[in-house]
Short mmCIF file of the C-alpha atoms (twelve columns), coordinates in Angstrom:
data_MODEL
# 
_entry.id   MODEL 
# 
loop_
_atom_site.group_PDB 
_atom_site.id 
_atom_site.type_symbol 
_atom_site.label_atom_id 
_atom_site.label_alt_id 
_atom_site.label_comp_id 
_atom_site.label_asym_id 
_atom_site.label_seq_id 
_atom_site.Cartn_x 
_atom_site.Cartn_y 
_atom_site.Cartn_z 
_atom_site.pdbx_PDB_model_num 
ATOM 1   C CA . MET A 1   98.964  78.927  78.157  1 
ATOM 2   C CA . LYS A 2   98.447  76.206  75.531  1 
ATOM 3   C CA . LEU A 3   97.746  75.879  71.823  1 
ATOM 4   C CA . ALA A 4   94.369  74.724  70.588  1 
ATOM 5   C CA . VAL A 5   92.791  74.398  67.137  1 
ATOM 6   C CA . VAL A 6   89.196  74.370  65.948  1 
ATOM 7   C CA . GLY A 7   88.536  73.538  62.332  1 
ATOM 8   C CA . ILE A 8   87.476  71.330  59.477  1 
ATOM 9   C CA . SER A 9   89.260  69.789  56.494  1 
ATOM 10  C CA . HIS A 10  88.797  67.806  53.332  1 
ATOM 11  C CA . LYS A 11  88.903  64.586  55.332  1 
ATOM 12  C CA . GLU A 12  85.634  65.444  57.071  1 
ATOM 13  C CA . LEU A 13  83.608  67.168  54.362  1 
ATOM 14  C CA . ALA A 14  82.869  66.675  50.664  1 
ATOM 15  C CA . ILE A 15  83.816  69.443  48.233  1 
ATOM 16  C CA . ASP A 16  80.347  70.962  47.908  1 
ATOM 17  C CA . ALA A 17  79.911  71.162  51.695  1 
ATOM 18  C CA . ARG A 18  83.317  72.795  52.235  1 
ATOM 19  C CA . GLY A 19  82.247  76.104  50.695  1 
ATOM 20  C CA . CYS A 20  80.570  77.250  53.929  1 
ATOM 21  C CA . PHE A 21  83.857  76.972  55.837  1 
ATOM 22  C CA . HIS A 22  86.093  79.671  54.482  1 
ATOM 23  C CA . PHE A 23  87.644  82.938  55.804  1 
ATOM 24  C CA . THR A 24  88.493  85.932  53.654  1 
ATOM 25  C CA . ASP A 25  91.196  88.273  55.007  1 
ATOM 26  C CA . SER A 26  88.592  90.738  56.273  1 
ATOM 27  C CA . GLN A 27  86.718  87.903  57.975  1 
ATOM 28  C CA . LYS A 28  89.957  86.744  59.643  1 
ATOM 29  C CA . LEU A 29  90.319  90.195  61.209  1 
ATOM 30  C CA . GLU A 30  86.703  90.264  62.266  1 
ATOM 31  C CA . PHE A 31  86.929  86.787  63.796  1 
ATOM 32  C CA . ALA A 32  90.137  87.742  65.629  1 
ATOM 33  C CA . GLY A 33  88.213  90.688  67.097  1 
ATOM 34  C CA . LEU A 34  85.481  88.351  68.318  1 
ATOM 35  C CA . LEU A 35  88.112  86.079  69.859  1 
ATOM 36  C CA . LEU A 36  89.609  89.093  71.645  1 
ATOM 37  C CA . GLU A 37  86.226  89.761  73.248  1 
ATOM 38  C CA . LYS A 38  86.463  86.266  74.712  1 
ATOM 39  C CA . GLY A 39  89.948  86.909  76.091  1 
ATOM 40  C CA . ILE A 40  91.802  85.126  73.261  1 
ATOM 41  C CA . GLU A 41  94.659  87.460  72.300  1 
ATOM 42  C CA . GLN A 42  96.707  85.212  69.984  1 
ATOM 43  C CA . CYS A 43  95.453  83.426  66.893  1 
ATOM 44  C CA . VAL A 44  96.427  82.244  63.419  1 
ATOM 45  C CA . ILE A 45  93.679  81.447  60.916  1 
ATOM 46  C CA . LEU A 46  94.584  78.971  58.170  1 
ATOM 47  C CA . SER A 47  91.958  78.978  55.426  1 
ATOM 48  C CA . THR A 48  92.665  77.147  52.170  1 
ATOM 49  C CA . CYS A 49  90.599  75.235  49.609  1 
ATOM 50  C CA . ASN A 50  90.974  72.085  51.749  1 
ATOM 51  C CA . ARG A 51  90.849  73.323  55.318  1 
ATOM 52  C CA . SER A 52  89.607  76.092  57.567  1 
ATOM 53  C CA . GLU A 53  91.382  76.051  60.944  1 
ATOM 54  C CA . VAL A 54  91.699  78.542  63.809  1 
ATOM 55  C CA . TYR A 55  94.779  78.108  65.958  1 
ATOM 56  C CA . PHE A 56  94.786  80.052  69.258  1 
ATOM 57  C CA . MET A 57  96.430  80.203  72.662  1 
ATOM 58  C CA . TYR A 58  94.121  79.604  75.620  1 
ATOM 59  C CA . GLN A 59  94.550  79.923  79.352  1 
ATOM 60  C CA . ASN A 60  91.511  78.387  81.021  1 
ATOM 61  C CA . ASN A 61  88.481  76.646  79.485  1 
ATOM 62  C CA . GLU A 62  87.925  78.780  76.397  1 
ATOM 63  C CA . VAL A 63  88.141  75.990  73.782  1 
ATOM 64  C CA . GLN A 64  84.411  75.153  73.758  1 
ATOM 65  C CA . SER A 65  83.435  78.825  73.553  1 
ATOM 66  C CA . VAL A 66  85.799  79.283  70.565  1 
ATOM 67  C CA . LYS A 67  84.239  76.246  68.907  1 
ATOM 68  C CA . ASP A 68  80.778  77.723  69.498  1 
ATOM 69  C CA . LEU A 69  81.952  81.009  67.989  1 
ATOM 70  C CA . TYR A 70  83.389  79.160  64.958  1 
ATOM 71  C CA . ILE A 71  80.015  77.464  64.428  1 
ATOM 72  C CA . ASP A 72  78.077  80.706  64.819  1 
ATOM 73  C CA . TYR A 73  80.393  82.541  62.419  1 
ATOM 74  C CA . LEU A 74  80.652  79.913  59.677  1 
ATOM 75  C CA . ALA A 75  78.315  76.922  59.980  1 
ATOM 76  C CA . ASP A 76  77.657  73.862  62.091  1 
ATOM 77  C CA . SER A 77  78.813  70.357  61.222  1 
ATOM 78  C CA . PRO A 78  79.509  67.161  63.181  1 
ATOM 79  C CA . ALA A 79  82.806  67.084  61.305  1 
ATOM 80  C CA . ILE A 80  84.231  70.120  63.176  1 
ATOM 81  C CA . PHE A 81  87.208  69.028  65.275  1 
ATOM 82  C CA . THR A 82  89.164  70.456  68.202  1 
ATOM 83  C CA . TYR A 83  92.635  69.577  69.458  1 
ATOM 84  C CA . GLN A 84  94.359  70.950  72.526  1 
ATOM 85  C CA . GLY A 85  97.892  71.086  73.909  1 
ATOM 86  C CA . LYS A 86  100.276 68.516  72.434  1 
ATOM 87  C CA . GLU A 87  97.578  67.161  70.089  1 
ATOM 88  C CA . ALA A 88  97.126  70.634  68.594  1 
ATOM 89  C CA . ILE A 89  100.883 71.015  68.039  1 
ATOM 90  C CA . PHE A 90  101.040 67.534  66.499  1 
ATOM 91  C CA . HIS A 91  98.172  68.429  64.156  1 
ATOM 92  C CA . LEU A 92  99.795  71.691  63.081  1 
ATOM 93  C CA . LEU A 93  103.096 69.968  62.344  1 
ATOM 94  C CA . SER A 94  101.277 67.248  60.349  1 
ATOM 95  C CA . VAL A 95  99.373  69.887  58.373  1 
ATOM 96  C CA . ALA A 96  102.509 71.936  57.598  1 
ATOM 97  C CA . CYS A 97  104.411 68.815  56.509  1 
ATOM 98  C CA . GLY A 98  101.607 68.008  54.060  1 
ATOM 99  C CA . LEU A 99  100.615 64.773  55.827  1 
ATOM 100 C CA . GLU A 100 97.059  66.015  56.257  1 
ATOM 101 C CA . SER A 101 96.757  67.246  52.664  1 
ATOM 102 C CA . MET A 102 94.569  65.631  50.039  1 
ATOM 103 C CA . LEU A 103 97.814  65.083  48.090  1 
ATOM 104 C CA . VAL A 104 100.209 63.832  50.757  1 
ATOM 105 C CA . ARG A 105 103.382 65.962  51.067  1 
ATOM 106 C CA . GLU A 106 102.270 68.521  48.481  1 
ATOM 107 C CA . ASP A 107 104.368 71.661  48.313  1 
ATOM 108 C CA . GLN A 108 101.810 74.461  48.575  1 
ATOM 109 C CA . ILE A 109 100.657 73.892  52.168  1 
ATOM 110 C CA . LEU A 110 103.875 75.231  53.746  1 
ATOM 111 C CA . GLY A 111 103.512 78.480  51.769  1 
ATOM 112 C CA . GLN A 112 99.890  78.707  52.931  1 
ATOM 113 C CA . VAL A 113 100.927 78.210  56.576  1 
ATOM 114 C CA . LYS A 114 103.565 80.927  56.134  1 
ATOM 115 C CA . GLN A 115 101.000 83.309  54.650  1 
ATOM 116 C CA . ALA A 116 98.584  82.679  57.518  1 
ATOM 117 C CA . TYR A 117 101.368 83.329  60.048  1 
ATOM 118 C CA . ASP A 118 102.577 86.432  58.198  1 
ATOM 119 C CA . PHE A 119 99.014  87.770  58.171  1 
ATOM 120 C CA . THR A 120 98.840  87.302  61.943  1 
ATOM 121 C CA . ARG A 121 102.120 89.171  62.483  1 
ATOM 122 C CA . ASN A 122 101.248 91.996  60.085  1 
ATOM 123 C CA . MET A 123 97.822  92.480  61.656  1 
ATOM 124 C CA . GLN A 124 99.304  92.143  65.170  1 
ATOM 125 C CA . ILE A 125 96.913  89.455  66.334  1 
ATOM 126 C CA . GLY A 126 99.635  87.082  67.541  1 
ATOM 127 C CA . GLY A 127 101.987 87.011  70.513  1 
ATOM 128 C CA . LYS A 128 105.203 85.427  71.790  1 
ATOM 129 C CA . GLU A 129 103.756 81.971  72.363  1 
ATOM 130 C CA . ILE A 130 102.038 81.491  69.004  1 
ATOM 131 C CA . ASN A 131 104.938 83.186  67.230  1 
ATOM 132 C CA . LEU A 132 107.349 80.703  68.785  1 
ATOM 133 C CA . ILE A 133 105.175 77.720  67.802  1 
ATOM 134 C CA . PHE A 134 104.734 78.747  64.140  1 
ATOM 135 C CA . ALA A 135 108.367 79.777  63.731  1 
ATOM 136 C CA . GLU A 136 109.454 76.378  65.095  1 
ATOM 137 C CA . VAL A 137 106.961 74.557  62.860  1 
ATOM 138 C CA . ILE A 138 108.135 76.347  59.680  1 
ATOM 139 C CA . HIS A 139 111.804 75.655  60.534  1 
ATOM 140 C CA . PHE A 140 111.021 71.972  61.213  1 
ATOM 141 C CA . VAL A 141 109.179 71.493  57.914  1 
ATOM 142 C CA . LYS A 142 112.136 72.975  55.967  1 
ATOM 143 C CA . GLN A 143 114.359 70.384  57.660  1 
ATOM 144 C CA . ILE A 144 111.928 67.593  56.749  1 
ATOM 145 C CA . LYS A 145 111.854 68.728  53.114  1 
ATOM 146 C CA . THR A 146 115.648 68.475  53.047  1 
ATOM 147 C CA . GLU A 147 115.838 65.093  54.743  1 
ATOM 148 C CA . PHE A 148 112.952 63.543  52.770  1 
ATOM 149 C CA . SER A 149 113.485 65.193  49.400  1 
ATOM 150 C CA . GLN A 150 111.054 64.583  46.548  1 
ATOM 151 C CA . PRO A 151 110.128 66.101  43.148  1 
ATOM 152 C CA . SER A 152 107.962 69.222  43.317  1 
ATOM 153 C CA . LEU A 153 104.384 68.184  43.922  1 
ATOM 154 C CA . SER A 154 101.116 70.069  43.914  1 
ATOM 155 C CA . LEU A 155 97.478  69.561  42.993  1 
ATOM 156 C CA . SER A 156 97.918  71.948  40.066  1 
ATOM 157 C CA . HIS A 157 100.795 69.771  38.787  1 
ATOM 158 C CA . VAL A 158 98.605  66.660  39.029  1 
ATOM 159 C CA . ALA A 159 95.745  68.480  37.262  1 
ATOM 160 C CA . ILE A 160 97.982  69.581  34.388  1 
ATOM 161 C CA . ASP A 161 99.348  66.027  34.024  1 
ATOM 162 C CA . HIS A 162 95.768  64.792  33.881  1 
ATOM 163 C CA . LEU A 163 94.975  67.371  31.191  1 
ATOM 164 C CA . LYS A 164 97.935  66.145  29.100  1 
ATOM 165 C CA . LYS A 165 96.162  62.796  28.726  1 
ATOM 166 C CA . ASN A 166 93.507  64.631  26.715  1 
ATOM 167 C CA . MET A 167 95.571  67.067  24.672  1 
ATOM 168 C CA . THR A 168 99.045  68.168  23.746  1 
ATOM 169 C CA . LEU A 169 99.783  71.350  25.657  1 
ATOM 170 C CA . ASN A 170 101.556 73.278  22.966  1 
ATOM 171 C CA . GLN A 171 100.364 76.457  21.216  1 
ATOM 172 C CA . LYS A 172 97.033  76.308  23.001  1 
ATOM 173 C CA . LYS A 173 94.972  79.256  24.191  1 
ATOM 174 C CA . ILE A 174 94.597  78.990  27.938  1 
ATOM 175 C CA . MET A 175 92.691  81.277  30.312  1 
ATOM 176 C CA . ILE A 176 93.614  81.244  34.006  1 
ATOM 177 C CA . VAL A 177 91.081  82.911  36.304  1 
ATOM 178 C CA . GLY A 178 92.481  84.021  39.656  1 
ATOM 179 C CA . ALA A 179 95.904  85.307  40.725  1 
ATOM 180 C CA . GLY A 180 96.350  83.414  43.968  1 
ATOM 181 C CA . GLU A 181 99.014  80.817  44.737  1 
ATOM 182 C CA . VAL A 182 97.029  77.867  43.342  1 
ATOM 183 C CA . ALA A 183 96.216  79.604  40.038  1 
ATOM 184 C CA . LEU A 184 99.738  80.883  39.507  1 
ATOM 185 C CA . SER A 185 101.273 77.489  40.349  1 
ATOM 186 C CA . CYS A 186 99.937  76.255  36.968  1 
ATOM 187 C CA . LEU A 187 102.028 78.735  34.981  1 
ATOM 188 C CA . PRO A 188 105.421 76.925  35.028  1 
ATOM 189 C CA . TYR A 189 103.823 73.940  33.303  1 
ATOM 190 C CA . LEU A 190 102.121 76.017  30.587  1 
ATOM 191 C CA . TYR A 191 104.369 78.980  29.835  1 
ATOM 192 C CA . PRO A 192 105.820 79.976  27.338  1 
ATOM 193 C CA . GLN A 193 104.715 77.225  24.958  1 
ATOM 194 C CA . ASN A 194 101.071 78.331  25.150  1 
ATOM 195 C CA . GLU A 195 99.159  81.602  24.827  1 
ATOM 196 C CA . ILE A 196 98.083  82.562  28.351  1 
ATOM 197 C CA . TYR A 197 95.284  84.924  29.352  1 
ATOM 198 C CA . LEU A 198 95.050  85.905  33.014  1 
ATOM 199 C CA . ALA A 199 91.736  87.130  34.373  1 
ATOM 200 C CA . ASN A 200 91.459  88.620  37.844  1 
ATOM 201 C CA . ARG A 201 89.190  91.031  39.718  1 
ATOM 202 C CA . THR A 202 92.044  93.460  40.256  1 
ATOM 203 C CA . SER A 203 95.228  94.259  38.299  1 
ATOM 204 C CA . SER A 204 97.347  94.900  41.422  1 
ATOM 205 C CA . ARG A 205 99.418  91.739  41.020  1 
ATOM 206 C CA . VAL A 206 99.719  91.782  37.228  1 
ATOM 207 C CA . LYS A 207 102.906 93.890  37.156  1 
ATOM 208 C CA . ASP A 208 104.778 91.417  39.385  1 
ATOM 209 C CA . ILE A 209 103.424 88.429  37.448  1 
ATOM 210 C CA . LYS A 210 104.440 89.913  34.086  1 
ATOM 211 C CA . GLN A 211 108.001 90.408  35.299  1 
ATOM 212 C CA . LYS A 212 108.351 86.633  35.431  1 
ATOM 213 C CA . TYR A 213 105.928 85.838  32.591  1 
ATOM 214 C CA . PRO A 214 106.118 88.883  30.254  1 
ATOM 215 C CA . ASP A 215 103.988 87.452  27.431  1 
ATOM 216 C CA . ILE A 216 100.908 86.805  29.572  1 
ATOM 217 C CA . GLN A 217 97.883  88.850  28.500  1 
ATOM 218 C CA . TYR A 218 95.815  90.382  31.255  1 
ATOM 219 C CA . ILE A 219 92.047  90.660  30.848  1 
ATOM 220 C CA . THR A 220 89.529  92.015  33.311  1 
ATOM 221 C CA . PHE A 221 87.377  89.671  35.339  1 
ATOM 222 C CA . ASP A 222 84.267  90.921  33.559  1 
ATOM 223 C CA . GLU A 223 85.753  89.947  30.191  1 
ATOM 224 C CA . ARG A 224 86.198  86.272  31.155  1 
ATOM 225 C CA . LEU A 225 82.986  85.029  29.524  1 
ATOM 226 C CA . LYS A 226 83.865  86.662  26.167  1 
ATOM 227 C CA . TYR A 227 86.943  84.436  25.809  1 
ATOM 228 C CA . LEU A 228 85.238  81.086  26.416  1 
ATOM 229 C CA . ASN A 229 84.613  80.578  22.701  1 
ATOM 230 C CA . GLU A 230 88.218  81.378  21.829  1 
ATOM 231 C CA . ILE A 231 90.219  79.281  24.314  1 
ATOM 232 C CA . ASP A 232 91.174  75.600  24.457  1 
ATOM 233 C CA . VAL A 233 91.585  75.354  28.235  1 
ATOM 234 C CA . LEU A 234 90.000  77.144  31.186  1 
ATOM 235 C CA . ILE A 235 91.689  76.965  34.600  1 
ATOM 236 C CA . SER A 236 89.790  78.562  37.456  1 
ATOM 237 C CA . ALA A 237 91.084  78.887  41.028  1 
ATOM 238 C CA . THR A 238 89.500  81.880  42.810  1 
ATOM 239 C CA . SER A 239 88.291  82.377  46.363  1 
ATOM 240 C CA . SER A 240 84.790  83.318  45.201  1 
ATOM 241 C CA . PRO A 241 82.014  82.089  47.553  1 
ATOM 242 C CA . HIS A 242 79.809  81.214  44.553  1 
ATOM 243 C CA . TYR A 243 80.023  80.041  40.928  1 
ATOM 244 C CA . ILE A 244 81.730  82.374  38.501  1 
ATOM 245 C CA . PHE A 245 80.934  80.142  35.514  1 
ATOM 246 C CA . TYR A 246 77.468  78.607  35.003  1 
ATOM 247 C CA . ALA A 247 76.359  75.752  32.768  1 
ATOM 248 C CA . LYS A 248 74.773  78.136  30.208  1 
ATOM 249 C CA . ASP A 249 78.154  79.820  29.694  1 
ATOM 250 C CA . PHE A 250 79.543  76.688  28.001  1 
ATOM 251 C CA . ILE A 251 76.739  75.786  25.557  1 
ATOM 252 C CA . ASN A 252 78.706  76.729  22.418  1 
ATOM 253 C CA . THR A 253 82.246  76.132  23.667  1 
ATOM 254 C CA . HIS A 254 84.826  73.474  22.806  1 
ATOM 255 C CA . LEU A 255 87.215  73.583  25.744  1 
ATOM 256 C CA . ILE A 256 88.416  71.518  28.671  1 
ATOM 257 C CA . ALA A 257 88.112  73.102  32.132  1 
ATOM 258 C CA . ILE A 258 90.084  72.646  35.332  1 
ATOM 259 C CA . ASP A 259 88.377  73.756  38.565  1 
ATOM 260 C CA . LEU A 260 90.824  74.012  41.497  1 
ATOM 261 C CA . ALA A 261 88.575  76.172  43.683  1 
ATOM 262 C CA . ILE A 262 86.758  75.381  46.928  1 
ATOM 263 C CA . PRO A 263 83.867  76.124  46.769  1 
ATOM 264 C CA . ARG A 264 83.622  75.278  43.092  1 
ATOM 265 C CA . ASP A 265 84.078  78.080  40.525  1 
ATOM 266 C CA . ILE A 266 82.430  76.129  37.718  1 
ATOM 267 C CA . GLU A 267 78.901  74.736  37.863  1 
ATOM 268 C CA . LYS A 268 78.800  71.063  36.872  1 
ATOM 269 C CA . ASN A 269 77.320  70.701  33.426  1 
ATOM 270 C CA . LYS A 270 77.014  68.424  30.353  1 
ATOM 271 C CA . TYR A 271 78.590  70.862  27.885  1 
ATOM 272 C CA . VAL A 272 82.230  70.741  28.986  1 
ATOM 273 C CA . GLU A 273 84.644  68.232  30.472  1 
ATOM 274 C CA . CYS A 274 85.761  69.568  33.843  1 
ATOM 275 C CA . ILE A 275 88.779  68.251  35.763  1 
ATOM 276 C CA . ASP A 276 88.319  68.790  39.506  1 
ATOM 277 C CA . PHE A 277 89.472  67.263  42.782  1 
ATOM 278 C CA . GLU A 278 87.072  64.359  42.456  1 
ATOM 279 C CA . SER A 279 88.266  63.417  38.984  1 
ATOM 280 C CA . LEU A 280 91.873  63.535  40.184  1 
ATOM 281 C CA . GLN A 281 91.264  61.081  43.006  1 
ATOM 282 C CA . GLN A 282 92.949  58.124  41.273  1 
ATOM 283 C CA . GLU A 283 96.176  60.073  40.718  1 
ATOM 284 C CA . ILE A 284 96.015  61.356  44.269  1 
ATOM 285 C CA . ASP A 285 95.617  57.823  45.692  1 
ATOM 286 C CA . VAL A 286 98.616  56.570  43.735  1 
ATOM 287 C CA . ASN A 287 100.800 59.404  45.037  1 
ATOM 288 C CA . ASN A 288 99.660  58.844  48.609  1 
ATOM 289 C CA . GLN A 289 100.470 55.139  48.476  1 
ATOM 290 C CA . LEU A 290 103.990 55.882  47.182  1 
ATOM 291 C CA . ARG A 291 104.632 58.165  50.166  1 
ATOM 292 C CA . GLN A 292 103.375 55.872  52.948  1 
ATOM 293 C CA . GLN A 293 106.845 54.896  54.134  1 
ATOM 294 C CA . ASP A 294 108.036 58.514  54.337  1 
ATOM 295 C CA . GLU A 295 104.807 59.371  56.149  1 
ATOM 296 C CA . ILE A 296 105.543 56.849  58.934  1 
ATOM 297 C CA . CYS A 297 109.077 58.208  59.445  1 
ATOM 298 C CA . ILE A 298 107.932 61.851  59.412  1 
ATOM 299 C CA . HIS A 299 105.213 61.125  61.953  1 
ATOM 300 C CA . GLN A 300 107.850 59.798  64.324  1 
ATOM 301 C CA . ARG A 301 109.920 62.941  63.822  1 
ATOM 302 C CA . ILE A 302 106.813 65.038  64.504  1 
ATOM 303 C CA . LYS A 303 106.238 63.294  67.870  1 
ATOM 304 C CA . GLU A 304 109.802 64.247  68.859  1 
ATOM 305 C CA . GLU A 305 109.332 67.855  67.660  1 
ATOM 306 C CA . VAL A 306 106.166 68.236  69.751  1 
ATOM 307 C CA . GLU A 307 108.234 67.697  72.879  1 
ATOM 308 C CA . VAL A 308 110.859 70.218  71.700  1 
ATOM 309 C CA . ILE A 309 108.182 72.886  71.119  1 
ATOM 310 C CA . GLU A 310 106.459 72.092  74.422  1 
ATOM 311 C CA . THR A 311 109.751 72.584  76.267  1 
ATOM 312 C CA . LYS A 312 110.437 75.934  74.545  1 
ATOM 313 C CA . LEU A 313 106.891 77.076  75.184  1 
ATOM 314 C CA . SER A 314 107.157 76.154  78.844  1 
ATOM 315 C CA . SER A 315 110.411 78.101  79.070  1 
ATOM 316 C CA . ILE A 316 108.779 81.259  77.668  1 
ATOM 317 C CA . GLN A 317 105.880 80.976  80.094  1 
ATOM 318 C CA . ASN A 318 108.211 80.417  83.035  1 
ATOM 319 C CA . ASP A 319 110.132 83.544  82.063  1 
ATOM 320 C CA . TYR A 320 106.858 85.488  82.070  1 
ATOM 321 C CA . MET A 321 106.028 84.196  85.540  1 
ATOM 322 C CA . ILE A 322 109.455 85.066  86.934  1 
ATOM 323 C CA . GLN A 323 109.252 88.591  85.496  1 
ATOM 324 C CA . SER A 324 105.757 88.964  86.931  1 
ATOM 325 C CA . LEU A 325 106.874 87.792  90.353  1 
ATOM 326 C CA . GLN A 326 109.747 90.265  90.335  1 
ATOM 327 C CA . ALA A 327 107.493 93.104  89.220  1 
ATOM 328 C CA . LYS A 328 104.948 92.237  91.910  1 
ATOM 329 C CA . SER A 329 107.656 92.148  94.604  1 
ATOM 330 C CA . LEU A 330 109.090 95.502  93.607  1 
ATOM 331 C CA . GLU A 331 105.596 97.002  93.511  1 
ATOM 332 C CA . MET A 332 104.900 95.732  97.056  1 
ATOM 333 C CA . ALA A 333 108.268 97.029  98.254  1 
ATOM 334 C CA . GLU A 334 107.553 100.492 96.810  1 
ATOM 335 C CA . ARG A 335 104.072 100.613 98.424  1 
ATOM 336 C CA . THR A 336 105.538 99.641  101.790 1 
ATOM 337 C CA . TYR A 337 108.284 102.265 101.380 1 
ATOM 338 C CA . GLN A 338 105.732 105.041 100.637 1 
ATOM 339 C CA . ILE A 339 103.668 104.078 103.702 1 
ATOM 340 C CA . LEU A 340 106.713 104.096 106.002 1 
ATOM 341 C CA . ILE A 341 108.262 107.401 104.872 1 
ATOM 342 C CA . ASN A 342 104.891 109.113 105.351 1 
ATOM 343 C CA . LYS A 343 104.807 107.903 108.947 1 
ATOM 344 C CA . LEU A 344 108.473 108.186 109.920 1 
ATOM 345 C CA . ASP A 345 110.735 111.226 110.114 1 
ATOM 346 C CA . LEU A 346 113.783 109.949 108.155 1 
ATOM 347 C CA . SER A 347 116.785 111.663 106.652 1 
ATOM 348 C CA . GLN A 348 117.482 111.305 102.910 1 
ATOM 349 C CA . ARG A 349 120.178 108.719 103.595 1 
ATOM 350 C CA . GLU A 350 117.825 106.735 105.878 1 
ATOM 351 C CA . GLN A 351 115.135 106.827 103.201 1 
ATOM 352 C CA . TYR A 352 117.629 105.507 100.630 1 
ATOM 353 C CA . ILE A 353 118.727 102.687 102.944 1 
ATOM 354 C CA . LEU A 354 115.100 101.807 103.751 1 
ATOM 355 C CA . GLN A 355 114.129 101.667 100.077 1 
ATOM 356 C CA . LYS A 356 117.091 99.426  99.176  1 
ATOM 357 C CA . THR A 357 116.454 97.144  102.176 1 
ATOM 358 C CA . LEU A 358 112.768 96.726  101.344 1 
ATOM 359 C CA . LYS A 359 113.502 95.884  97.714  1 
ATOM 360 C CA . ALA A 360 116.120 93.315  98.712  1 
ATOM 361 C CA . SER A 361 113.778 91.775  101.321 1 
ATOM 362 C CA . PHE A 362 110.829 91.456  98.993  1 
ATOM 363 C CA . LEU A 363 112.960 89.975  96.211  1 
ATOM 364 C CA . GLN A 364 114.411 87.531  98.764  1 
ATOM 365 C CA . MET A 365 110.846 86.455  99.536  1 
ATOM 366 C CA . ILE A 366 110.371 85.106  95.985  1 
ATOM 367 C CA . ARG A 367 113.742 83.351  95.635  1 
ATOM 368 C CA . GLU A 368 112.299 79.953  96.423  1 
ATOM 369 C CA . PRO A 369 109.272 80.214  94.093  1 
ATOM 370 C CA . ILE A 370 111.587 81.326  91.274  1 
ATOM 371 C CA . HIS A 371 113.915 78.390  92.059  1 
ATOM 372 C CA . TYR A 372 110.940 75.993  91.856  1 
ATOM 373 C CA . ILE A 373 109.885 77.448  88.526  1 
ATOM 374 C CA . LYS A 374 113.362 77.236  87.013  1 
ATOM 375 C CA . THR A 375 113.899 73.665  88.208  1 
ATOM 376 C CA . LYS A 376 110.347 72.718  87.157  1 
ATOM 377 C CA . GLU A 377 109.607 71.412  90.654  1 
ATOM 378 C CA . ILE A 378 106.248 73.156  90.230  1 
ATOM 379 C CA . GLU A 379 104.613 71.985  87.005  1 
ATOM 380 C CA . ASN A 380 101.588 74.258  87.262  1 
ATOM 381 C CA . VAL A 381 102.935 77.805  87.616  1 
ATOM 382 C CA . ASP A 382 99.371  79.085  87.851  1 
ATOM 383 C CA . ILE A 383 99.474  78.061  91.523  1 
ATOM 384 C CA . ILE A 384 102.148 80.747  92.085  1 
ATOM 385 C CA . HIS A 385 100.094 83.125  89.968  1 
ATOM 386 C CA . GLN A 386 97.144  82.651  92.354  1 
ATOM 387 C CA . LEU A 387 99.209  82.718  95.580  1 
ATOM 388 C CA . PHE A 388 100.865 86.007  94.710  1 
ATOM 389 C CA . ASP A 389 97.763  87.530  93.097  1 
ATOM 390 C CA . ILE A 390 99.575  88.369  89.857  1 
ATOM 391 C CA . LYS A 391 97.176  90.330  87.630  1 
ATOM 392 C CA . GLU A 392 96.485  89.066  84.139  1 
ATOM 393 C CA . GLU A 393 98.083  92.079  82.482  1 
ATOM 394 C CA . GLN A 394 101.367 91.334  84.300  1 
ATOM 395 C CA . LYS A 395 101.518 87.759  83.095  1 
# 
């Protein structure tokens, strides 16, 4: 069983085209159900503003069928990629380290990978193999962050720094729309020196947010348009599949907007200056150039970690095969025992001796295959799986 990934990222698609490639939590569950119908029992779906990737464990030749399903479910694009085996593990490690991010080595991606993995565990759509891989990846990234330390870095931080070039962020009225990780990551740079309004579709997270930022004022999502004439800054970072602010909403406003959503939350217009990923490109390029040397070193570490994960994954799968062989042998011994005691007139002691002898004999029969698995003299354990007719549910 190996890891594969099907997906798309900011490197392949422009911002406006990326809106089609996004999973909500309910869609993740639905897609996992469709994967299950194809025999894929373990998956992690990573869907952020800059990427939409499905990681899954496969046994045979299911990768193309998963890619076809991805296309049918979301959209088609020549930019959709697939990686398998070691390449998939290398890609996941690179993503989690922030090397595949728009802003190289940004901080938020590790939290997003954790959230995707936690969702898989909570919804029980994972398994031992994919759990091992993601746990190892998260542990590895924490080590990398320690070894290659840097100041906290995120796209929201870059956006706020860009905003400071246009105004002094002190005693301003600022509305943040959305209560996800990206939206809330702006707060440390704005609170408490500004008056903050938080608009969200639900108030479920407000209590927790106000514990850390008690002076924030919560407004309902439907009230957001009423405040546009009162505020100095609008920051929008929701997961809405369509615009939540249109050009006509800004005709009489005097604010600066920041749009950190994919797809865009704010329709492009002539009435308001809007800072988005495209307008931040110069700052992003400068950051990425500064981190090129670290990137080279981390890539080398990732290559080494791929081999570590592959070894541990192989060990888990070998353990499965050994357990399956033992279960198969004991099952055959029990069947043989039942046949013999129905045909022979044996005392209780003789039945006991026969049962023990059969179990020992059948287990002796698999000693050599188990030895070959443990010593890795057989690289493809599926050969043993076929020879001993081990059913899929036993594996």
